[in-house]
XYZ file of N, CA and C in Angstrom:
210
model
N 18.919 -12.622 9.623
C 19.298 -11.819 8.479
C 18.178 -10.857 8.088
N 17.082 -11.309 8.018
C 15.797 -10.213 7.616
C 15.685 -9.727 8.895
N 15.930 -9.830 10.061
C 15.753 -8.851 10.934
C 16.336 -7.316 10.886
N 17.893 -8.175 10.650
C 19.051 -7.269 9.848
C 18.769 -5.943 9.180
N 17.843 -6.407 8.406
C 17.151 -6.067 6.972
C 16.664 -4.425 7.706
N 15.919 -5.037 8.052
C 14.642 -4.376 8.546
C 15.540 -3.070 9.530
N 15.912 -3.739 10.681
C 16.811 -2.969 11.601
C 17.289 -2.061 10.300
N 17.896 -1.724 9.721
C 18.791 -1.260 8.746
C 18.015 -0.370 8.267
N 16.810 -0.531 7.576
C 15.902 0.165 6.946
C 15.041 1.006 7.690
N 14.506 0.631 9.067
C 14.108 1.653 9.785
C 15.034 2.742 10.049
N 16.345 2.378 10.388
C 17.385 3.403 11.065
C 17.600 4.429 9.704
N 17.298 3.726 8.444
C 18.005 4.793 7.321
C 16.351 5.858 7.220
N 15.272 5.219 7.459
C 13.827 5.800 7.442
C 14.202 6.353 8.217
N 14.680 6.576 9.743
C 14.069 7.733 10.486
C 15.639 8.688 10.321
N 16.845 8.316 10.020
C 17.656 9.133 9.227
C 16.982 10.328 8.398
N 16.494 9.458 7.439
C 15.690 10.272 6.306
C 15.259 11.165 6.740
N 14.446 10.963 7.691
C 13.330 12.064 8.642
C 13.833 13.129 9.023
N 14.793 12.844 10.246
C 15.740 13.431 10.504
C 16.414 14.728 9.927
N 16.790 14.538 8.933
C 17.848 14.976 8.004
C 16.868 15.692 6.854
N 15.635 14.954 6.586
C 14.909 16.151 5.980
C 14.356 17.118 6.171
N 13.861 17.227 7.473
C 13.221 18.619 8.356
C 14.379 19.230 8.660
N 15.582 18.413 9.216
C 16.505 19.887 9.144
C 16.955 20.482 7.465
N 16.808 19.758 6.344
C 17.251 20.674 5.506
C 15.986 21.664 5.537
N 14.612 21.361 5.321
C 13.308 22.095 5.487
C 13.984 22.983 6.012
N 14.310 22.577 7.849
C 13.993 23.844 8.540
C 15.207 25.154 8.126
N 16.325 24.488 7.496
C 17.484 25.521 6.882
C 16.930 26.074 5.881
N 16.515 25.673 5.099
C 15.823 26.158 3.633
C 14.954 27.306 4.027
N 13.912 27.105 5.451
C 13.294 28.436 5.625
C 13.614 29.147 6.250
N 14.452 28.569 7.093
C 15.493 30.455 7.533
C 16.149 30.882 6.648
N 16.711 30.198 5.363
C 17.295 30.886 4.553
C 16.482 31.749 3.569
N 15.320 30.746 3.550
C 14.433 32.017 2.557
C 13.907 33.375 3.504
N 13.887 33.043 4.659
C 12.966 34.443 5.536
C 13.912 34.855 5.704
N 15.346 35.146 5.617
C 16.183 35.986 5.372
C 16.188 36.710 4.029
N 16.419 35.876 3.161
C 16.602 36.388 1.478
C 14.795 37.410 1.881
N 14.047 36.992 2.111
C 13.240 37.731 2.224
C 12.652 39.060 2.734
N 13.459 39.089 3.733
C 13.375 39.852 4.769
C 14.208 40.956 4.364
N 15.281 40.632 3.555
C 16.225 41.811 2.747
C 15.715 42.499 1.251
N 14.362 41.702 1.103
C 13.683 42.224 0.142
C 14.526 41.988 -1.634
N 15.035 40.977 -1.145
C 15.469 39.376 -2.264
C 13.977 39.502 -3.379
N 12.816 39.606 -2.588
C 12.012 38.391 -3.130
C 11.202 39.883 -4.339
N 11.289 40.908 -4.046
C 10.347 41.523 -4.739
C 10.381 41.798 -6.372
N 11.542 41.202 -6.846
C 11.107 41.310 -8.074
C 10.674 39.898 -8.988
N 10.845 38.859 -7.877
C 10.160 37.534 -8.172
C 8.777 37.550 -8.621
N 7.295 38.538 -8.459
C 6.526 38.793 -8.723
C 5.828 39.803 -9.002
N 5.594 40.314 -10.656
C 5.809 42.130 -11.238
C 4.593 42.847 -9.887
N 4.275 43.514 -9.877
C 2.886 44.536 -9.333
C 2.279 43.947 -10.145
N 0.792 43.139 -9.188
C -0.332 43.234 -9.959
C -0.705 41.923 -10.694
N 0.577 41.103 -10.672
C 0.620 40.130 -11.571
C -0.663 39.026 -11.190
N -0.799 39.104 -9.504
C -1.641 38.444 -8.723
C -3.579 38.635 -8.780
N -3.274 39.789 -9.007
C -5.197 40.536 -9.621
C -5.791 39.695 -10.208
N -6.641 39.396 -9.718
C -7.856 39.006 -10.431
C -7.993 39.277 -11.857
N -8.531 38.485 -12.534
C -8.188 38.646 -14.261
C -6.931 38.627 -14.946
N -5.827 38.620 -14.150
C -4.338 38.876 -14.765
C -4.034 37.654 -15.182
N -4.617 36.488 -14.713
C -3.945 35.393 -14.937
C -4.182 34.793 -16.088
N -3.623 33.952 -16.349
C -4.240 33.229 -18.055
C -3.063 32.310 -18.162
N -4.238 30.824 -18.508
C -3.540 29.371 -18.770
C -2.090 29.562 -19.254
N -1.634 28.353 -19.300
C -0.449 28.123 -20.075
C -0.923 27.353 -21.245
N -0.127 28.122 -22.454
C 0.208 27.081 -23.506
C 0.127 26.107 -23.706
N 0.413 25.170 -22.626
C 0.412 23.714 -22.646
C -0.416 22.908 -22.326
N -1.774 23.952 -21.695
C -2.725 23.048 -20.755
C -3.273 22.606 -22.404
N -4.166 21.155 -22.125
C -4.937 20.825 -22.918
C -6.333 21.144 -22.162
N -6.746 21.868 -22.991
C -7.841 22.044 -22.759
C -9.558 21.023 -23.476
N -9.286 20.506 -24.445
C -10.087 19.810 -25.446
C -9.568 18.316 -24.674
N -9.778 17.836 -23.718
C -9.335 16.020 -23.842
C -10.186 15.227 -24.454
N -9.624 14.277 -24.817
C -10.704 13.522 -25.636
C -11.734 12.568 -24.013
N -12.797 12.113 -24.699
C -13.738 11.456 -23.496
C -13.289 10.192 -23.628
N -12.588 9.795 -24.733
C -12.664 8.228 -24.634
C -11.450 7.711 -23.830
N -11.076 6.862 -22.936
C -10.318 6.628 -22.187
C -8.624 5.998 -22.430
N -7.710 6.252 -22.217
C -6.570 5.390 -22.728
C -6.709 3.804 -22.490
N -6.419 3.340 -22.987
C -6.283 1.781 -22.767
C -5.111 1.315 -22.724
């Protein structure tokens, strides 16, 4: 029965495997298409990438306290 087990669980592990590199590998022909038709250029304004342009988010904490959670 735990052999069972096991048998079962490897076959669904390398399933997994399987089945996740091909969605990967669909996902990036689908993006180097969308891309390639020039999909992608208003995903990032001019410039947005420059040096100095960038700046934290809102949310970072910046101040943590030193003392540790417990």
């Amino acid at each position: 029965m735990v052999s069972a087990l096991i048998t079962v669980a490897v076959i669904a592990w390398c399933a997994q495997l399987a089945l996740g590199g091909w969605q990967i590998s669909r996902f990036n022909r689908a993006f180097d298409t969308y891309a390639s038709k020039g999909g992608l250029a208003w995903a990032v304004p001019a410039g947005a990438l420059n040096r100095g342009s960038w700046s934290p988010s809102p949310w970072t904490i910046s101040n943590a306290s030193s003392t540790p959670c417990l």
